[in-house]
């Protein structure tokens, strides 16, 4: 901990605001259990003052104070679910769906259907290791393949690693393979990409039913 404090002092002496922000973030992430609530608040206020000197939001080395615990695409409302067509590929290789295959090993795989250009909901769970509340703005969903547009959402995370679920309003904008790789957030005017567990899916103009696979494979 003392080494990080010395690095902060050195960065301040060099008037290097980016490194100062990075080292303060490191201090808060790595040693939050050794800092009192008052100390954390003092460092957060100093970090916030440095971050908001630069507009728009900046990027600094190192991880985010908030942590991404889980990403789960939710089923569409029943009246929006696509129906099976006679020539549809029921194996799930084609169709407007986004599926998620992870969780406990003994769970069945599930497939959640999303329709191109129709609104869907992506539930994310975030946590905050600090002893004080932390404001987070979710501004983007990162994908490989099909792009997903989401509405900017601001949330206040409770302290002490308690998780909070946030529902993002999303719209898939294309057809083909889609892998959700993470979300982009802004914390105290600093942009971060939080990595997600793999959530793979496809979008297509043909419709498929909301079937649940029962092959018994590990998630």
mmCIF file of C-alpha atoms in Angstrom:
data_model
loop_
_atom_site.group_PDB
_atom_site.id
_atom_site.type_symbol
_atom_site.label_atom_id
_atom_site.label_comp_id
_atom_site.label_asym_id
_atom_site.label_seq_id
_atom_site.Cartn_x
_atom_site.Cartn_y
_atom_site.Cartn_z
ATOM 1 C CA UNK A 1 0.000 0.000 0.000
ATOM 2 C CA UNK A 2 2.820 2.397 0.854
ATOM 3 C CA UNK A 3 4.358 1.846 -2.583
ATOM 4 C CA UNK A 4 1.108 2.972 -4.250
ATOM 5 C CA UNK A 5 0.924 6.026 -1.987
ATOM 6 C CA UNK A 6 4.501 6.898 -2.996
ATOM 7 C CA UNK A 7 3.569 6.517 -6.675
ATOM 8 C CA UNK A 8 0.642 8.898 -6.197
ATOM 9 C CA UNK A 9 2.941 11.454 -4.556
ATOM 10 C CA UNK A 10 5.472 11.077 -7.384
ATOM 11 C CA UNK A 11 2.817 11.470 -10.097
ATOM 12 C CA UNK A 12 1.481 14.583 -8.395
ATOM 13 C CA UNK A 13 5.005 16.009 -8.243
ATOM 14 C CA UNK A 14 5.362 15.445 -11.996
ATOM 15 C CA UNK A 15 1.915 17.007 -12.518
ATOM 16 C CA UNK A 16 0.875 13.900 -14.445
ATOM 17 C CA UNK A 17 -2.871 13.824 -13.897
ATOM 18 C CA UNK A 18 -3.456 10.608 -15.881
ATOM 19 C CA UNK A 19 -0.971 8.597 -13.804
ATOM 20 C CA UNK A 20 -2.278 10.197 -10.613
ATOM 21 C CA UNK A 21 -5.817 9.068 -11.489
ATOM 22 C CA UNK A 22 -4.570 5.585 -12.393
ATOM 23 C CA UNK A 23 -2.687 5.163 -9.097
ATOM 24 C CA UNK A 24 -5.598 6.475 -6.996
ATOM 25 C CA UNK A 25 -7.904 4.021 -8.782
ATOM 26 C CA UNK A 26 -5.408 1.239 -8.066
ATOM 27 C CA UNK A 27 -5.301 2.242 -4.388
ATOM 28 C CA UNK A 28 -9.102 2.164 -4.113
ATOM 29 C CA UNK A 29 -9.423 -1.181 -5.905
ATOM 30 C CA UNK A 30 -6.540 -3.069 -4.312
ATOM 31 C CA UNK A 31 -6.660 -1.742 -0.745
ATOM 32 C CA UNK A 32 -10.334 -0.821 -0.211
ATOM 33 C CA UNK A 33 -10.493 -3.180 2.807
ATOM 34 C CA UNK A 34 -7.621 -1.294 4.463
ATOM 35 C CA UNK A 35 -9.128 2.145 3.907
ATOM 36 C CA UNK A 36 -11.777 3.577 6.193
ATOM 37 C CA UNK A 37 -15.000 4.957 4.757
ATOM 38 C CA UNK A 38 -13.692 8.488 5.374
ATOM 39 C CA UNK A 39 -10.385 7.749 3.611
ATOM 40 C CA UNK A 40 -12.190 6.213 0.651
ATOM 41 C CA UNK A 41 -14.463 9.232 0.373
ATOM 42 C CA UNK A 42 -11.448 11.561 0.474
ATOM 43 C CA UNK A 43 -9.641 9.649 -2.298
ATOM 44 C CA UNK A 44 -12.832 9.402 -4.376
ATOM 45 C CA UNK A 45 -13.347 13.165 -4.117
ATOM 46 C CA UNK A 46 -9.747 13.760 -5.197
ATOM 47 C CA UNK A 47 -10.136 11.327 -8.083
ATOM 48 C CA UNK A 48 -13.413 12.950 -9.127
ATOM 49 C CA UNK A 49 -11.805 16.415 -9.105
ATOM 50 C CA UNK A 50 -9.001 15.213 -11.372
ATOM 51 C CA UNK A 51 -11.305 13.325 -13.728
ATOM 52 C CA UNK A 52 -13.721 16.182 -14.285
ATOM 53 C CA UNK A 53 -10.921 18.511 -15.318
ATOM 54 C CA UNK A 54 -11.114 16.759 -18.699
ATOM 55 C CA UNK A 55 -14.260 16.771 -20.831
ATOM 56 C CA UNK A 56 -15.546 14.661 -22.442
ATOM 57 C CA UNK A 57 -14.870 11.458 -20.535
ATOM 58 C CA UNK A 58 -11.245 10.279 -20.562
ATOM 59 C CA UNK A 59 -9.589 6.876 -20.464
ATOM 60 C CA UNK A 60 -6.892 5.913 -17.979
ATOM 61 C CA UNK A 61 -4.814 2.734 -17.522
ATOM 62 C CA UNK A 62 -6.095 0.133 -15.104
ATOM 63 C CA UNK A 63 -9.457 -1.359 -14.236
ATOM 64 C CA UNK A 64 -12.773 0.131 -13.190
ATOM 65 C CA UNK A 65 -13.942 0.572 -9.599
ATOM 66 C CA UNK A 66 -17.207 -1.160 -10.527
ATOM 67 C CA UNK A 67 -17.237 -4.879 -11.409
ATOM 68 C CA UNK A 68 -19.452 -6.689 -13.920
ATOM 69 C CA UNK A 69 -20.797 -9.874 -12.326
ATOM 70 C CA UNK A 70 -23.250 -11.212 -14.889
ATOM 71 C CA UNK A 71 -24.938 -10.533 -18.240
ATOM 72 C CA UNK A 72 -28.254 -12.206 -19.099
ATOM 73 C CA UNK A 73 -30.500 -11.524 -22.135
ATOM 74 C CA UNK A 74 -34.162 -11.716 -21.102
ATOM 75 C CA UNK A 75 -37.027 -13.311 -23.008
ATOM 76 C CA UNK A 76 -39.201 -11.111 -25.169
ATOM 77 C CA UNK A 77 -42.799 -10.542 -24.038
ATOM 78 C CA UNK A 78 -45.051 -13.368 -25.184
ATOM 79 C CA UNK A 79 -46.845 -11.247 -27.796
ATOM 80 C CA UNK A 80 -43.501 -10.390 -29.455
ATOM 81 C CA UNK A 81 -42.076 -13.917 -29.569
ATOM 82 C CA UNK A 82 -41.431 -15.136 -33.136
ATOM 83 C CA UNK A 83 -43.291 -18.232 -34.358
ATOM 84 C CA UNK A 84 -41.868 -21.263 -36.125
ATOM 85 C CA UNK A 85 -42.069 -21.165 -39.921
ATOM 86 C CA UNK A 86 -42.360 -24.291 -42.030
ATOM 87 C CA UNK A 87 -38.967 -23.732 -43.639
ATOM 88 C CA UNK A 88 -37.195 -22.553 -40.480
ATOM 89 C CA UNK A 89 -34.132 -24.396 -39.251
ATOM 90 C CA UNK A 90 -35.329 -25.676 -35.884
ATOM 91 C CA UNK A 91 -31.763 -26.537 -34.887
ATOM 92 C CA UNK A 92 -31.203 -22.890 -34.036
ATOM 93 C CA UNK A 93 -28.519 -22.213 -36.641
ATOM 94 C CA UNK A 94 -30.645 -19.533 -38.261
ATOM 95 C CA UNK A 95 -33.123 -17.104 -36.786
ATOM 96 C CA UNK A 96 -33.562 -13.858 -34.831
ATOM 97 C CA UNK A 97 -32.382 -15.033 -31.448
ATOM 98 C CA UNK A 98 -29.792 -14.175 -28.838
ATOM 99 C CA UNK A 99 -28.968 -17.060 -26.568
ATOM 100 C CA UNK A 100 -26.954 -17.424 -23.434
ATOM 101 C CA UNK A 101 -25.359 -20.750 -22.434
ATOM 102 C CA UNK A 102 -23.649 -20.516 -19.101
ATOM 103 C CA UNK A 103 -24.301 -20.738 -15.362
ATOM 104 C CA UNK A 104 -24.283 -23.879 -13.230
ATOM 105 C CA UNK A 105 -22.986 -27.081 -14.771
ATOM 106 C CA UNK A 106 -26.141 -29.095 -14.133
ATOM 107 C CA UNK A 107 -28.419 -26.498 -15.703
ATOM 108 C CA UNK A 108 -30.023 -26.970 -19.075
ATOM 109 C CA UNK A 109 -28.927 -24.687 -21.859
ATOM 110 C CA UNK A 110 -31.439 -21.995 -22.764
ATOM 111 C CA UNK A 111 -31.955 -19.905 -25.823
ATOM 112 C CA UNK A 112 -33.543 -16.467 -25.658
ATOM 113 C CA UNK A 113 -35.106 -15.149 -28.837
ATOM 114 C CA UNK A 114 -34.560 -11.555 -29.907
ATOM 115 C CA UNK A 115 -35.933 -10.094 -33.131
ATOM 116 C CA UNK A 116 -33.934 -7.745 -35.350
ATOM 117 C CA UNK A 117 -34.891 -4.082 -34.750
ATOM 118 C CA UNK A 118 -37.234 -5.052 -31.896
ATOM 119 C CA UNK A 119 -36.607 -3.920 -28.331
ATOM 120 C CA UNK A 120 -35.060 -6.467 -25.982
ATOM 121 C CA UNK A 121 -33.806 -6.324 -22.392
ATOM 122 C CA UNK A 122 -30.289 -7.212 -21.262
ATOM 123 C CA UNK A 123 -29.929 -7.657 -17.503
ATOM 124 C CA UNK A 124 -26.510 -6.879 -16.055
ATOM 125 C CA UNK A 125 -25.351 -7.224 -12.465
ATOM 126 C CA UNK A 126 -22.762 -4.808 -11.139
ATOM 127 C CA UNK A 127 -20.986 -4.527 -7.802
ATOM 128 C CA UNK A 128 -19.012 -1.862 -5.976
ATOM 129 C CA UNK A 129 -16.187 -2.838 -3.564
ATOM 130 C CA UNK A 130 -16.059 0.546 -1.816
ATOM 131 C CA UNK A 131 -17.729 1.483 1.474
ATOM 132 C CA UNK A 132 -19.547 4.351 -0.248
ATOM 133 C CA UNK A 133 -22.056 4.485 -3.096
ATOM 134 C CA UNK A 134 -20.660 4.683 -6.612
ATOM 135 C CA UNK A 135 -22.388 6.286 -9.588
ATOM 136 C CA UNK A 136 -22.080 4.427 -12.906
ATOM 137 C CA UNK A 137 -23.365 5.363 -16.360
ATOM 138 C CA UNK A 138 -23.782 2.486 -18.832
ATOM 139 C CA UNK A 139 -23.351 3.855 -22.342
ATOM 140 C CA UNK A 140 -22.763 0.921 -24.702
ATOM 141 C CA UNK A 141 -22.919 -2.848 -25.206
ATOM 142 C CA UNK A 142 -19.812 -4.292 -26.882
ATOM 143 C CA UNK A 143 -20.365 -7.140 -29.323
ATOM 144 C CA UNK A 144 -18.601 -9.126 -31.998
ATOM 145 C CA UNK A 145 -20.735 -9.496 -35.112
ATOM 146 C CA UNK A 146 -24.238 -8.054 -34.856
ATOM 147 C CA UNK A 147 -24.266 -4.620 -33.242
ATOM 148 C CA UNK A 148 -26.659 -3.912 -30.371
ATOM 149 C CA UNK A 149 -27.820 -0.375 -29.583
ATOM 150 C CA UNK A 150 -28.675 0.377 -25.948
ATOM 151 C CA UNK A 151 -30.193 3.317 -24.109
ATOM 152 C CA UNK A 152 -27.793 5.161 -21.772
ATOM 153 C CA UNK A 153 -28.575 4.169 -18.185
ATOM 154 C CA UNK A 154 -27.319 5.736 -14.940
ATOM 155 C CA UNK A 155 -27.295 3.754 -11.716
ATOM 156 C CA UNK A 156 -26.024 4.176 -8.166
ATOM 157 C CA UNK A 157 -24.266 1.062 -6.871
ATOM 158 C CA UNK A 158 -24.624 0.229 -3.169
ATOM 159 C CA UNK A 159 -21.424 -0.169 -1.111
ATOM 160 C CA UNK A 160 -19.601 -3.240 0.202
ATOM 161 C CA UNK A 161 -19.794 -5.516 -2.860
ATOM 162 C CA UNK A 162 -23.569 -5.826 -2.847
ATOM 163 C CA UNK A 163 -24.717 -6.548 -6.378
ATOM 164 C CA UNK A 164 -27.326 -4.520 -8.213
ATOM 165 C CA UNK A 165 -29.224 -5.634 -11.293
ATOM 166 C CA UNK A 166 -29.733 -3.122 -14.096
ATOM 167 C CA UNK A 167 -32.017 -3.745 -17.084
ATOM 168 C CA UNK A 168 -30.718 -2.236 -20.331
ATOM 169 C CA UNK A 169 -33.114 -1.496 -23.189
ATOM 170 C CA UNK A 170 -31.387 -2.885 -26.298
ATOM 171 C CA UNK A 171 -32.135 -3.251 -30.024
ATOM 172 C CA UNK A 172 -30.188 -5.658 -32.319
ATOM 173 C CA UNK A 173 -29.319 -3.817 -35.546
ATOM 174 C CA UNK A 174 -28.390 -6.585 -37.976
ATOM 175 C CA UNK A 175 -28.470 -10.266 -38.832
ATOM 176 C CA UNK A 176 -25.833 -12.928 -38.280
ATOM 177 C CA UNK A 177 -23.659 -14.119 -35.403
ATOM 178 C CA UNK A 178 -23.542 -12.027 -32.240
ATOM 179 C CA UNK A 179 -21.245 -12.354 -29.214
ATOM 180 C CA UNK A 180 -21.638 -9.947 -26.298
ATOM 181 C CA UNK A 181 -18.138 -9.229 -24.993
ATOM 182 C CA UNK A 182 -18.879 -6.580 -22.368
ATOM 183 C CA UNK A 183 -20.391 -3.216 -21.588
ATOM 184 C CA UNK A 184 -18.932 0.276 -21.659
ATOM 185 C CA UNK A 185 -19.401 2.436 -18.571
ATOM 186 C CA UNK A 186 -18.420 5.882 -17.355
ATOM 187 C CA UNK A 187 -17.377 6.180 -13.706
ATOM 188 C CA UNK A 188 -16.406 9.645 -12.497
ATOM 189 C CA UNK A 189 -15.911 10.819 -16.088
ATOM 190 C CA UNK A 190 -13.588 7.919 -16.928
ATOM 191 C CA UNK A 191 -14.561 5.400 -19.613
ATOM 192 C CA UNK A 192 -14.076 1.685 -18.980
ATOM 193 C CA UNK A 193 -14.943 -1.522 -20.807
ATOM 194 C CA UNK A 194 -16.095 -4.235 -18.416
ATOM 195 C CA UNK A 195 -15.580 -7.759 -19.728
ATOM 196 C CA UNK A 196 -18.541 -10.147 -19.764
ATOM 197 C CA UNK A 197 -18.803 -13.909 -19.736
ATOM 198 C CA UNK A 198 -19.515 -15.123 -23.291
ATOM 199 C CA UNK A 199 -23.105 -14.565 -24.412
ATOM 200 C CA UNK A 200 -23.504 -15.837 -27.960
ATOM 201 C CA UNK A 201 -26.436 -15.453 -30.321
ATOM 202 C CA UNK A 202 -27.681 -14.827 -33.823
ATOM 203 C CA UNK A 203 -30.030 -12.383 -35.514
ATOM 204 C CA UNK A 204 -31.780 -13.107 -38.781
ATOM 205 C CA UNK A 205 -34.913 -12.144 -40.701
ATOM 206 C CA UNK A 206 -36.484 -15.590 -40.264
ATOM 207 C CA UNK A 207 -38.448 -16.435 -37.122
ATOM 208 C CA UNK A 208 -37.736 -19.231 -34.627
ATOM 209 C CA UNK A 209 -39.570 -20.435 -31.569
ATOM 210 C CA UNK A 210 -38.332 -19.879 -28.024
ATOM 211 C CA UNK A 211 -37.160 -23.474 -27.505
ATOM 212 C CA UNK A 212 -35.066 -24.718 -24.582
ATOM 213 C CA UNK A 213 -32.354 -27.263 -25.379
ATOM 214 C CA UNK A 214 -32.108 -30.360 -23.203
ATOM 215 C CA UNK A 215 -28.841 -31.892 -24.334
ATOM 216 C CA UNK A 216 -27.456 -31.915 -20.798
ATOM 217 C CA UNK A 217 -24.100 -30.388 -21.783
ATOM 218 C CA UNK A 218 -22.193 -28.212 -19.347
ATOM 219 C CA UNK A 219 -22.972 -24.496 -19.451
#
